[in-house]
Amino acid sequence: MATQQIPVVVLAGFLGSGKTTLLNHLLGAGDGTRIGAIVNDFGSIEIDAMTVAGQVDSMVSLGNGCLCCAVDTSELDTYLERLARPAARIDVIVIEASGLAEPQELIRMILASDNDRIVYGGLIEVVDAAEFDDTRARHPELDRHVGIADIVVLNKADRIGDAARQALLDRLADLAPGRPVICTAYGRVDPELFFDRGTGEDLDASVRQLSFEDLLREAAANGGPAGQDDDHREHGDDRCGDGEDRCDHPEHVHHTGQAGHLHAGYQSVEFTSSEPMHPRRLMSFLDSRPTGLYRIKGFVHFDVPENRQKFTLHAVGDFLRFYPAPWPKGEERSTQLVMIGSGVDAPALRKELENCRETGPSDADVNSMWGVLRYVAAREEDVEADI
């Protein structure tokens, strides 16, 4: 049985873009998800609360150094091992890079890791909408960072007008063609855009370690400054750029206390098929994913000799992995996929996948699986074929 892998998400962006605010939001809105974090400094995260709770199993701090310069791949593996060990029960690991870190180097380090319990979970580049031009002038490499991102978060979008916001979205679309751009304020993006929510269940609740979410909720209940947004400190409420309390911009994601409101920033499209999928047609779809599609998760059924296992699929940005494993006894063989992104055409996505089904006599043979098998992790080669 394949080991459950923990996605490692890189959170990058230049100083002041709102990375720590976004991380704080993810920690507080995780709804039971246990998030491990590797950070360069604590920023506005509740350091006192973490000290009391002894968060040694869910936080690794590197002080004021730059992660991609301070450690090499083997050292990063050491940090990841602390967070990914089964006893920590971590659902996702977030690396908050320093403002001057090179995201491409961090991605290389994750992909070169020897830890088979982790998998690359995507690069999130946080951009300051109000200071974009000034940041770009100081750091011309911003264009390159945006260009390699798997998803771009345009933060502080409430600080600029509609015309300026649209112009900036157009520029980001040119810098990162096909990538989803999430327009938000206060770093408030639904965590499910970036990773799956955990169950929130521990084997022994009586000895469960406090999570960041527990701490933030306790601080809020006691009147503490849980979730204070440093990058919007001067704003007293959640307002759009026109200064009115009411927001008429559906792409904005404001915190209003309504359970479903945070879902405005992304779409989730489901696809199921009882017919097996044609491997070549499916790979053609995966190799030419449409604009705005960020993540794909689920499993695939191929009716190909020596390849009839259950192929779990993990895709984020350009990264793709298949994990074959035997079908559980009694489970119906089918394909079930969930596609997550922003501004995607749901009917068109389903139509493309429907065209990947084998609805008649199959012409797929072992050679047709080569495209799929290119993305099977080496550690899965010992999985027995279900023939």
XYZ file of C-alpha atoms in Angstrom:
387
model
C 0.000 0.000 0.000
C 1.396 3.412 -0.953
C 2.496 5.737 1.833
C 0.212 8.747 2.203
C 2.241 11.742 1.063
C 2.097 15.197 2.619
C 2.028 18.120 0.160
C 4.709 20.774 0.694
C 3.473 24.200 -0.390
C 5.887 27.109 -0.936
C 4.523 30.523 0.051
C 6.652 33.239 -1.580
C 6.504 36.954 -2.222
C 8.537 40.071 -1.591
C 8.597 41.875 1.750
C 5.259 43.436 2.623
C 3.204 41.442 0.138
C 1.214 39.772 2.919
C 2.714 36.266 3.111
C 2.511 36.060 6.906
C -1.036 37.411 6.877
C -2.015 34.726 4.378
C -0.265 32.048 6.449
C -2.051 33.259 9.578
C -5.341 33.001 7.717
C -4.581 29.458 6.565
C -3.705 28.487 10.139
C -6.876 29.984 11.537
C -9.261 28.792 8.827
C -7.924 25.266 8.452
C -11.015 23.675 10.021
C -9.074 20.863 11.662
C -6.261 20.665 9.110
C -2.931 20.172 10.888
C -0.468 22.489 9.184
C 3.269 22.189 9.671
C 5.227 25.331 8.881
C 8.828 26.179 8.049
C 9.405 29.926 8.375
C 12.286 32.365 8.407
C 10.843 34.416 11.211
C 7.638 34.433 13.184
C 6.311 37.775 11.968
C 2.798 38.363 13.288
C 2.130 34.715 14.157
C 1.254 34.352 17.826
C 4.720 33.533 19.171
C 3.675 33.671 22.845
C 0.807 31.260 22.309
C 3.051 28.880 20.395
C 5.642 28.968 23.167
C 3.011 28.035 25.740
C 1.694 25.210 23.584
C 5.157 23.846 22.762
C 4.664 23.820 18.975
C 7.952 22.021 18.327
C 6.199 19.373 16.243
C 4.455 21.727 13.876
C 6.814 24.688 13.474
C 10.432 24.965 12.356
C 11.946 28.455 12.517
C 15.187 29.393 10.799
C 15.463 32.811 12.437
C 16.319 35.666 10.128
C 18.168 33.705 7.431
C 17.026 33.114 3.884
C 15.865 29.513 3.563
C 17.266 28.827 0.109
C 20.662 30.202 1.209
C 20.719 28.934 4.806
C 20.202 25.240 4.090
C 20.920 22.686 1.409
C 18.697 19.821 0.329
C 19.914 17.477 3.071
C 19.267 20.087 5.756
C 15.809 20.805 4.393
C 15.164 17.058 4.527
C 15.953 17.177 8.240
C 13.317 19.848 8.810
C 10.797 18.055 6.616
C 11.440 14.801 8.477
C 10.477 16.478 11.759
C 7.175 17.615 10.329
C 6.377 14.611 8.141
C 6.950 11.838 10.659
C 3.722 9.889 11.316
C 3.612 10.840 14.999
C 3.171 14.524 14.080
C -0.028 13.728 12.120
C 0.553 16.722 9.844
C -1.785 17.105 6.838
C 0.172 19.736 4.880
C 3.497 21.558 5.211
C 3.816 25.238 4.276
C 7.227 26.824 3.701
C 7.005 30.582 4.152
C 10.044 31.862 2.291
C 11.784 35.089 3.222
C 11.075 38.115 1.080
C 14.352 37.713 -0.818
C 14.243 33.929 -1.313
C 14.521 32.382 -4.759
C 11.339 30.298 -5.229
C 12.875 28.245 -8.029
C 15.647 27.087 -5.696
C 13.140 26.064 -3.032
C 11.181 24.035 -5.588
C 14.391 22.324 -6.681
C 15.184 21.412 -3.074
C 11.745 19.900 -2.499
C 11.836 17.897 -5.721
C 15.341 16.650 -4.829
C 14.263 15.530 -1.364
C 14.813 11.889 -0.408
C 11.801 11.956 1.920
C 9.143 9.700 0.373
C 6.479 10.999 2.767
C 6.311 14.412 1.078
C 5.293 15.619 -2.380
C 5.544 19.027 -4.038
C 2.329 20.941 -3.378
C 2.761 24.081 -5.467
C 4.290 27.563 -5.443
C 2.013 30.379 -4.251
C 3.385 33.805 -5.185
C 1.840 36.642 -3.146
C 1.813 40.024 -4.897
C 1.051 43.408 -3.326
C -1.515 45.077 -5.570
C -1.004 48.553 -4.127
C 2.809 48.469 -4.371
C 3.249 46.360 -7.497
C 5.035 48.980 -9.600
C 7.365 50.056 -6.786
C 8.161 46.429 -5.898
C 8.852 45.638 -9.539
C 11.199 48.634 -9.793
C 13.151 47.514 -6.691
C 13.081 43.839 -7.619
C 13.010 43.245 -11.401
C 13.117 39.511 -10.653
C 9.451 39.789 -9.625
C 8.472 39.050 -13.236
C 10.424 35.783 -13.154
C 8.968 34.785 -9.771
C 5.431 35.364 -11.007
C 6.229 33.470 -14.204
C 7.185 30.258 -12.383
C 4.337 30.393 -9.845
C 1.637 27.741 -9.892
C -0.872 30.259 -8.551
C -0.691 34.015 -7.954
C -2.454 35.712 -5.039
C -3.067 39.394 -5.752
C -3.299 40.640 -2.187
C -4.499 44.065 -0.951
C -6.660 44.319 -4.063
C -9.085 46.492 -2.091
C -6.525 49.299 -2.077
C -6.727 50.047 -5.788
C -9.624 50.987 -8.027
C -11.449 48.751 -10.475
C -9.627 49.983 -13.579
C -6.184 49.681 -11.947
C -7.081 46.236 -10.643
C -8.129 44.975 -14.063
C -4.994 46.430 -15.655
C -2.858 44.645 -13.069
C -4.703 41.365 -13.628
C -3.988 41.716 -17.359
C -0.284 42.272 -16.650
C -0.122 39.230 -14.386
C -1.863 37.167 -17.061
C 0.924 38.150 -19.464
C 3.626 37.285 -16.923
C 2.052 33.959 -15.934
C 0.018 32.696 -18.903
C -2.647 30.206 -17.952
C -2.034 30.482 -14.228
C -4.935 31.280 -11.893
C -4.757 34.716 -10.262
C -6.755 35.100 -7.053
C -7.782 38.664 -6.255
C -8.213 39.128 -2.509
C -7.767 41.363 0.510
C -6.315 40.625 3.948
C -4.819 37.378 2.599
C -8.181 35.659 2.884
C -8.279 32.778 0.468
C -10.069 29.515 1.125
C -7.434 26.954 2.220
C -9.060 24.287 0.029
C -7.748 26.096 -3.026
C -4.222 25.197 -1.926
C -4.651 21.843 -0.175
C -7.203 19.321 1.030
C -8.612 19.806 4.491
C -7.569 17.230 7.074
C -10.029 15.208 9.076
C -9.109 16.972 12.289
C -9.306 13.657 14.073
C -6.492 12.377 16.279
C -6.153 8.845 17.560
C -6.175 10.069 21.144
C -7.973 13.370 21.557
C -7.077 13.502 25.269
C -3.396 14.015 24.447
C -3.842 15.884 21.162
C -1.302 18.649 20.674
C -2.827 22.079 20.256
C -2.868 23.208 16.635
C -2.424 26.794 15.405
C -6.165 26.881 14.808
C -6.807 25.929 18.449
C -4.504 28.693 19.630
C -6.003 31.352 17.400
C -9.543 30.404 18.416
C -8.582 30.482 22.091
C -6.931 33.880 21.664
C -10.007 35.216 19.882
C -12.295 33.850 22.600
C -10.194 35.612 25.216
C -10.220 38.887 23.345
C -6.654 38.473 22.085
C -5.306 39.774 18.772
C -5.718 36.524 16.876
C -5.327 37.003 13.162
C -4.331 40.677 13.292
C -3.491 41.709 9.740
C -0.205 43.611 9.710
C -0.538 44.581 6.072
C -3.930 46.241 6.677
C -3.303 47.560 10.178
C -4.492 51.039 9.309
C -7.852 49.786 8.020
C -10.576 49.364 10.578
C -12.942 47.228 8.525
C -13.287 45.157 5.375
C -14.007 47.686 2.679
C -13.493 47.801 -1.028
C -11.547 50.507 -2.739
C -14.573 52.764 -3.069
C -14.811 53.144 0.720
C -18.287 51.636 0.980
C -19.109 48.855 3.452
C -20.918 46.824 0.814
C -18.719 44.911 -1.650
C -19.958 44.526 -5.227
C -16.842 42.791 -6.508
C -17.421 39.017 -6.543
C -13.736 38.285 -7.014
C -12.959 39.798 -3.609
C -12.759 37.473 -0.639
C -13.692 39.245 2.570
C -14.058 37.776 6.035
C -17.676 38.248 7.058
C -18.237 35.260 9.314
C -20.436 33.550 6.730
C -19.376 29.952 6.218
C -19.624 29.921 2.430
C -18.325 33.400 1.671
C -14.697 32.375 1.434
C -15.445 30.127 -1.519
C -15.852 33.118 -3.850
C -12.206 32.898 -4.918
C -12.167 29.494 -6.601
C -14.192 26.793 -8.322
C -14.310 23.048 -7.770
C -15.375 20.824 -10.682
C -16.068 17.116 -10.210
C -15.900 14.364 -12.821
C -16.801 10.697 -12.468
C -16.853 7.871 -14.998
C -17.664 4.205 -14.701
C -16.010 3.626 -18.082
C -12.211 3.301 -18.055
C -10.147 6.206 -19.302
C -8.014 6.037 -22.437
C -4.446 6.747 -21.240
C -3.290 8.686 -24.305
C -6.375 10.880 -24.427
C -6.185 11.551 -20.694
C -2.509 12.505 -20.926
C -3.325 14.853 -23.796
C -5.808 16.579 -21.480
C -3.333 16.714 -18.585
C -0.529 18.037 -20.799
C -2.683 20.925 -22.042
C -4.612 21.948 -18.959
C -6.841 24.996 -19.512
C -6.217 28.477 -18.157
C -7.019 28.911 -14.468
C -6.821 25.231 -13.484
C -4.550 24.863 -10.438
C -5.042 21.442 -8.829
C -6.383 18.036 -9.853
C -6.859 15.228 -7.375
C -8.565 11.854 -7.414
C -7.993 8.461 -9.001
C -8.186 6.937 -12.463
C -9.238 3.561 -13.829
C -7.382 2.253 -16.903
C -8.509 -1.018 -18.498
C -5.057 -1.838 -19.871
C -3.308 -5.192 -19.335
C -0.783 -5.038 -16.476
C -2.046 -1.558 -15.567
C -5.456 -2.109 -14.050
C -4.456 -0.770 -10.645
C -6.055 2.217 -8.983
C -3.990 5.194 -10.190
C -4.179 8.033 -7.671
C -3.536 11.350 -9.421
C -1.879 14.432 -7.893
C -1.404 17.508 -10.084
C -0.555 21.065 -9.114
C 0.550 23.609 -11.687
C 2.844 21.757 -14.078
C 3.691 19.094 -11.502
C 2.050 15.685 -12.043
C 2.325 12.336 -10.274
C 0.478 9.021 -10.495
C 0.529 6.517 -7.637
C -0.669 3.017 -8.621
C -1.932 0.681 -5.905
C -4.245 -2.351 -5.837
C -7.974 -1.612 -5.741
C -9.449 -2.283 -2.297
C -11.493 -5.443 -2.236
C -15.089 -4.743 -3.210
C -14.472 -1.180 -4.440
C -16.088 -0.366 -7.767
C -13.534 0.500 -10.423
C -14.166 3.984 -11.683
C -12.541 7.358 -12.273
C -13.227 10.176 -9.827
C -11.494 13.527 -10.226
C -11.838 16.942 -8.620
C -10.421 19.961 -10.466
C -9.786 23.196 -8.579
C -9.022 26.584 -10.062
C -10.241 30.082 -10.790
C -12.183 31.245 -13.837
C -12.400 27.770 -15.360
C -15.121 26.616 -17.743
C -16.712 23.717 -15.845
C -18.858 22.310 -18.701
C -15.877 22.442 -21.071
C -13.678 20.617 -18.548
C -16.224 17.836 -18.104
C -16.676 17.580 -21.874
C -12.938 17.174 -22.424
C -12.762 14.426 -19.822
C -15.829 12.696 -21.232
C -13.945 12.499 -24.530
C -11.158 10.651 -22.687
C -13.454 7.758 -21.780
C -13.397 4.410 -23.551
C -17.022 3.887 -24.496
C -16.478 1.179 -27.119
C -13.944 -1.505 -27.924
C -10.597 -0.456 -26.487
C -7.582 0.230 -28.672
C -5.391 0.939 -25.619
C -2.477 -1.431 -25.123
C 0.544 -1.526 -22.821
C 2.405 0.961 -25.031
C -0.401 3.505 -24.590
C 0.488 3.687 -20.868
C 3.969 5.064 -21.446
C 2.806 8.664 -21.040
C 1.189 7.823 -17.693
C 4.083 5.730 -16.428
C 6.487 8.632 -16.990
C 4.804 10.290 -14.025
C 4.780 7.314 -11.677
C 7.124 7.890 -8.743
C 10.073 5.512 -8.724
C 9.208 4.238 -5.282
C 5.968 2.829 -6.667
C 7.679 0.463 -9.077
C 7.351 -2.410 -6.645
C 3.550 -2.207 -6.628
C 2.158 -5.442 -8.001
C 0.161 -5.099 -11.191
C -3.528 -5.891 -10.767
C -4.241 -7.994 -13.852
